[in-house]
Tab-separated table of C-alpha atoms in Angstrom:
chain	number	residue	atom	x	y	z
A	1454	MET	CA	27.190	-6.174	34.983
A	1455	LYS	CA	28.607	-2.934	33.736
A	1456	LYS	CA	25.883	-0.432	32.940
A	1457	TYR	CA	26.215	2.442	30.518
A	1458	MET	CA	24.115	5.491	31.057
A	1459	ILE	CA	22.503	6.614	27.795
A	1460	GLY	CA	19.826	8.952	29.097
A	1461	GLY	CA	21.724	11.955	27.759
A	1462	VAL	CA	22.007	10.450	24.285
A	1463	ILE	CA	18.306	9.590	24.163
A	1464	GLY	CA	17.494	13.067	25.457
A	1465	ALA	CA	19.595	14.667	22.712
A	1466	ILE	CA	17.908	12.573	20.033
A	1467	LEU	CA	14.453	13.378	21.379
A	1468	ALA	CA	15.287	17.074	21.669
A	1469	THR	CA	16.281	17.108	18.004
A	1470	SER	CA	12.981	15.462	17.099
A	1471	VAL	CA	10.997	18.199	18.840
A	1472	THR	CA	11.649	20.605	15.977
A	1473	VAL	CA	10.081	18.163	13.529
A	1474	HIS	CA	7.058	17.199	15.628
A	1475	ALA	CA	6.608	20.057	18.095
A	1476	GLU	CA	2.970	19.052	18.669
A	1477	THR	CA	4.047	15.701	20.152
A	1478	ALA	CA	4.990	15.779	23.851
A	1479	LEU	CA	8.296	13.959	24.311
A	1480	THR	CA	9.806	12.693	27.541
A	1481	THR	CA	13.447	12.096	28.330
A	1482	VAL	CA	14.186	8.782	30.049
A	1483	GLN	CA	17.207	7.174	31.668
A	1484	ALA	CA	17.976	3.670	30.476
A	1485	TYR	CA	20.925	1.288	30.475
A	1486	LEU	CA	22.545	-0.619	27.649
A	1487	TRP	CA	22.107	-4.219	28.686
A	1488	PRO	CA	24.439	-6.638	26.841
A	1489	THR	CA	22.021	-9.486	26.180
A	1490	THR	CA	21.646	-12.145	23.491
A	1491	ILE	CA	18.195	-12.419	21.926
A	1492	ARG	CA	17.405	-16.004	20.924
A	1493	ILE	CA	14.457	-16.677	18.613
A	1494	ASN	CA	13.208	-20.210	17.948
A	1495	LEU	CA	10.749	-20.246	15.045
A	1496	ASN	CA	9.492	-23.704	14.089
A	1497	GLY	CA	12.737	-25.302	15.211
A	1498	GLU	CA	14.948	-22.807	13.386
A	1499	ASN	CA	17.110	-20.854	15.830
A	1500	ASN	CA	18.352	-17.323	15.303
A	1501	GLN	CA	20.283	-15.271	17.802
A	1502	SER	CA	21.589	-11.734	18.035
A	1503	ASN	CA	25.121	-10.556	18.599
A	1504	PRO	CA	24.992	-8.296	21.711
A	1505	ALA	CA	27.720	-6.092	20.197
A	1506	GLU	CA	25.501	-5.336	17.170
A	1507	ILE	CA	21.900	-5.626	18.437
A	1508	GLU	CA	21.582	-3.602	21.643
A	1509	VAL	CA	18.961	-4.156	24.332
A	1510	LEU	CA	17.870	-1.413	26.729
A	1511	ASN	CA	16.922	-1.891	30.354
A	1512	TYR	CA	14.395	0.683	31.526
A	1513	LYS	CA	12.722	0.278	34.928
A	1514	ASP	CA	13.760	-3.405	34.988
A	1515	LEU	CA	12.064	-4.096	31.644
A	1516	ALA	CA	14.005	-5.193	28.570
A	1517	TYR	CA	13.384	-3.158	25.387
A	1518	VAL	CA	14.491	-5.084	22.333
A	1519	PRO	CA	14.896	-3.849	18.743
A	1520	LEU	CA	11.503	-4.242	17.103
A	1521	ARG	CA	12.796	-5.003	13.602
A	1522	PHE	CA	15.191	-7.749	14.717
A	1523	VAL	CA	12.562	-9.552	16.792
A	1524	SER	CA	9.694	-9.085	14.302
A	1525	GLU	CA	11.689	-10.218	11.273
A	1526	GLY	CA	13.056	-13.119	13.322
A	1527	LEU	CA	9.430	-14.220	13.825
A	1528	GLY	CA	8.690	-13.957	10.088
A	1529	ALA	CA	7.010	-10.547	10.144
A	1530	THR	CA	7.755	-7.497	8.043
A	1531	VAL	CA	8.252	-4.071	9.585
A	1532	LYS	CA	7.636	-0.735	7.888
A	1533	TYR	CA	7.982	2.768	9.348
A	1534	GLU	CA	6.068	5.751	8.007
A	1535	GLU	CA	6.017	9.374	9.080
A	1536	ASP	CA	2.932	11.385	8.111
A	1537	GLY	CA	1.987	8.814	5.474
A	1538	ARG	CA	-1.400	7.164	5.436
A	1539	PHE	CA	-1.930	8.186	9.050
A	1540	PRO	CA	-0.844	11.455	10.708
A	1541	GLY	CA	2.277	11.215	12.854
A	1542	ARG	CA	4.616	8.261	13.153
A	1543	SER	CA	3.430	4.711	12.477
A	1544	ILE	CA	5.131	1.332	12.648
A	1545	PHE	CA	3.430	-1.473	10.726
A	1546	ILE	CA	4.159	-5.077	11.704
A	1547	ASP	CA	2.633	-7.678	9.405
A	1548	ILE	CA	2.840	-11.428	9.784
A	1549	ALA	CA	1.901	-13.637	6.860
A	1550	ASP	CA	1.925	-17.263	5.961
A	1551	ASP	CA	0.971	-18.769	2.627
A	1552	GLN	CA	-2.717	-18.874	3.601
A	1553	ASP	CA	-2.724	-15.090	4.054
A	1554	LEU	CA	-1.242	-14.460	0.594
A	1555	THR	CA	-4.250	-15.632	-1.379
A	1556	VAL	CA	-3.876	-13.518	-4.533
A	1557	ARG	CA	-1.396	-15.100	-6.973
A	1558	ASP	CA	-0.297	-14.365	-10.509
A	1559	ASP	CA	-1.209	-16.943	-13.184
A	1560	HIS	CA	2.227	-18.616	-12.972
A	1561	GLY	CA	2.389	-18.806	-9.152
A	1562	ILE	CA	5.513	-16.653	-9.033
A	1563	VAL	CA	4.188	-13.929	-6.716
A	1564	GLY	CA	1.527	-13.907	-4.001
A	1565	MET	CA	-0.132	-10.965	-2.241
A	1566	GLY	CA	-2.378	-10.672	0.796
A	1567	ASN	CA	-3.115	-8.958	4.112
A	1568	PHE	CA	-4.547	-5.972	2.257
A	1569	THR	CA	-5.258	-2.804	4.215
A	1570	PHE	CA	-6.815	0.285	2.647
A	1571	VAL	CA	-7.115	3.864	3.841
A	1572	HIS	CA	-9.401	6.152	1.851
A	1573	GLY	CA	-9.467	9.939	2.046
A	1574	ASN	CA	-7.916	12.708	-0.032
A	1575	ARG	CA	-5.569	9.991	-1.261
A	1576	SER	CA	-6.167	6.260	-1.123
A	1577	TYR	CA	-3.408	4.043	0.253
A	1578	MET	CA	-2.978	0.304	0.070
A	1579	THR	CA	-0.682	-1.796	2.205
A	1580	ALA	CA	-0.180	-5.451	1.328
A	1581	GLN	CA	2.364	-8.169	1.807
A	1582	ILE	CA	4.089	-9.668	-1.207
A	1583	LYS	CA	5.973	-12.969	-1.413
A	1584	GLN	CA	8.106	-14.408	-4.214
A	1585	TYR	CA	7.592	-18.177	-4.681
A	1586	LYS	CA	9.626	-18.819	-7.860
A	1587	ASP	CA	12.349	-17.137	-9.876
A	1588	ILE	CA	11.163	-13.868	-11.392
A	1589	PRO	CA	11.835	-12.901	-15.014
A	1590	ALA	CA	14.190	-9.972	-15.522
A	1591	ASN	CA	12.771	-6.577	-16.489
A	1592	HIS	CA	9.348	-7.179	-15.012
A	1593	ARG	CA	6.757	-4.890	-13.477
A	1594	LEU	CA	4.064	-5.962	-11.043
A	1595	ARG	CA	0.526	-4.841	-11.871
A	1596	ILE	CA	-2.544	-5.154	-9.661
A	1597	SER	CA	-6.175	-4.943	-10.792
A	1598	PHE	CA	-9.179	-4.338	-8.538
A	1599	TYR	CA	-12.752	-5.312	-9.411
A	1600	ASP	CA	-16.106	-4.750	-7.733
A	1601	LYS	CA	-18.529	-7.546	-6.735
A	1602	GLU	CA	-19.975	-7.641	-10.251
A	1603	GLY	CA	-16.517	-8.065	-11.796
A	1604	ARG	CA	-16.247	-4.519	-13.203
A	1605	LEU	CA	-12.695	-3.159	-13.342
A	1606	LEU	CA	-12.155	-0.355	-10.821
A	1607	LEU	CA	-8.423	0.223	-11.094
A	1608	LYS	CA	-5.394	-1.264	-12.837
A	1609	GLN	CA	-2.069	0.024	-11.549
A	1610	PHE	CA	1.631	-0.848	-11.515
A	1611	LEU	CA	3.251	-1.110	-8.078
A	1612	ASN	CA	6.479	0.656	-7.183
A	1613	ASN	CA	9.002	0.355	-4.361
A	1614	TYR	CA	9.289	-3.389	-4.071
A	1615	SER	CA	12.209	-5.777	-4.318
A	1616	PHE	CA	11.894	-9.524	-4.204
A	1617	VAL	CA	13.899	-12.204	-2.460
A	1618	LEU	CA	12.969	-15.789	-3.245
A	1619	GLY	CA	10.880	-17.077	-0.341
A	1620	GLY	CA	10.886	-13.671	1.361
A	1621	VAL	CA	7.883	-11.584	2.377
A	1622	GLN	CA	7.831	-7.806	2.313
A	1623	THR	CA	5.297	-5.105	3.076
A	1624	ASN	CA	4.469	-2.730	0.245
A	1625	SER	CA	2.681	0.607	0.647
A	1626	THR	CA	1.275	2.260	-2.451
A	1627	ILE	CA	-0.683	5.431	-3.143
A	1628	LEU	CA	-3.548	4.301	-5.347
A	1629	GLU	CA	-4.369	6.221	-8.506
A	1630	GLY	CA	-8.114	5.617	-8.162
A	1631	ASN	CA	-10.877	4.683	-5.760
A	1632	THR	CA	-11.097	1.090	-4.547
A	1633	GLU	CA	-13.676	1.509	-1.756
A	1634	SER	CA	-16.103	-0.857	-3.516
A	1635	ALA	CA	-13.418	-3.423	-4.411
A	1636	ASP	CA	-14.036	-7.107	-3.794
A	1637	ILE	CA	-10.595	-8.341	-2.714
A	1638	SER	CA	-11.461	-11.917	-3.670
A	1639	LYS	CA	-11.559	-10.744	-7.318
A	1640	THR	CA	-8.189	-8.937	-7.160
A	1641	LYS	CA	-5.637	-9.989	-9.788
A	1642	ILE	CA	-1.889	-9.503	-10.006
A	1643	GLU	CA	0.334	-10.054	-13.011
A	1644	LEU	CA	3.992	-9.796	-13.882
A	1645	VAL	CA	4.386	-7.712	-17.023
A	1646	ILE	CA	7.655	-8.091	-18.929
A	1647	ARG	CA	9.083	-4.780	-20.162
A	1648	GLU	CA	9.923	-4.680	-23.837
């Protein structure tokens, strides 16, 4: 097996990153490109990588595979943030099935679930969204949060989402109000058609 030394490349990339995050201690490593096919069997549906396109690293006799390819092949969504809801770099991997996406619009077109909230100077919400049916053109997705007594806490349009029929995606949104006392079981979503 022909091995390609990429330690220098990784070192150069990490050295460039030091200027951005000088407070984070970085280490240079030596690894090998390891031409390997990744085969994923999910509920009888097989998916495999092309070793020329999806590269695997061998470091200390351990295989390091691309996180996005493997996660999405298992039905998860992957989102990367830098200094977002949490300081530093964060990778979010969310797995959802239809039971997790319990909040639906009145027509059953869109479902949401796996809500995560971070409250502080700004409040953030992360949730997964799935499209079940065809979506009308020129729509906007609005979410409403209520407390245990059913009082409206916040009604807000979501941004930065794109739907694929049957697909799940992770959406992160800065909230325009406080939802600390929200009862998620009372959350509502609606598709609003733009005039």
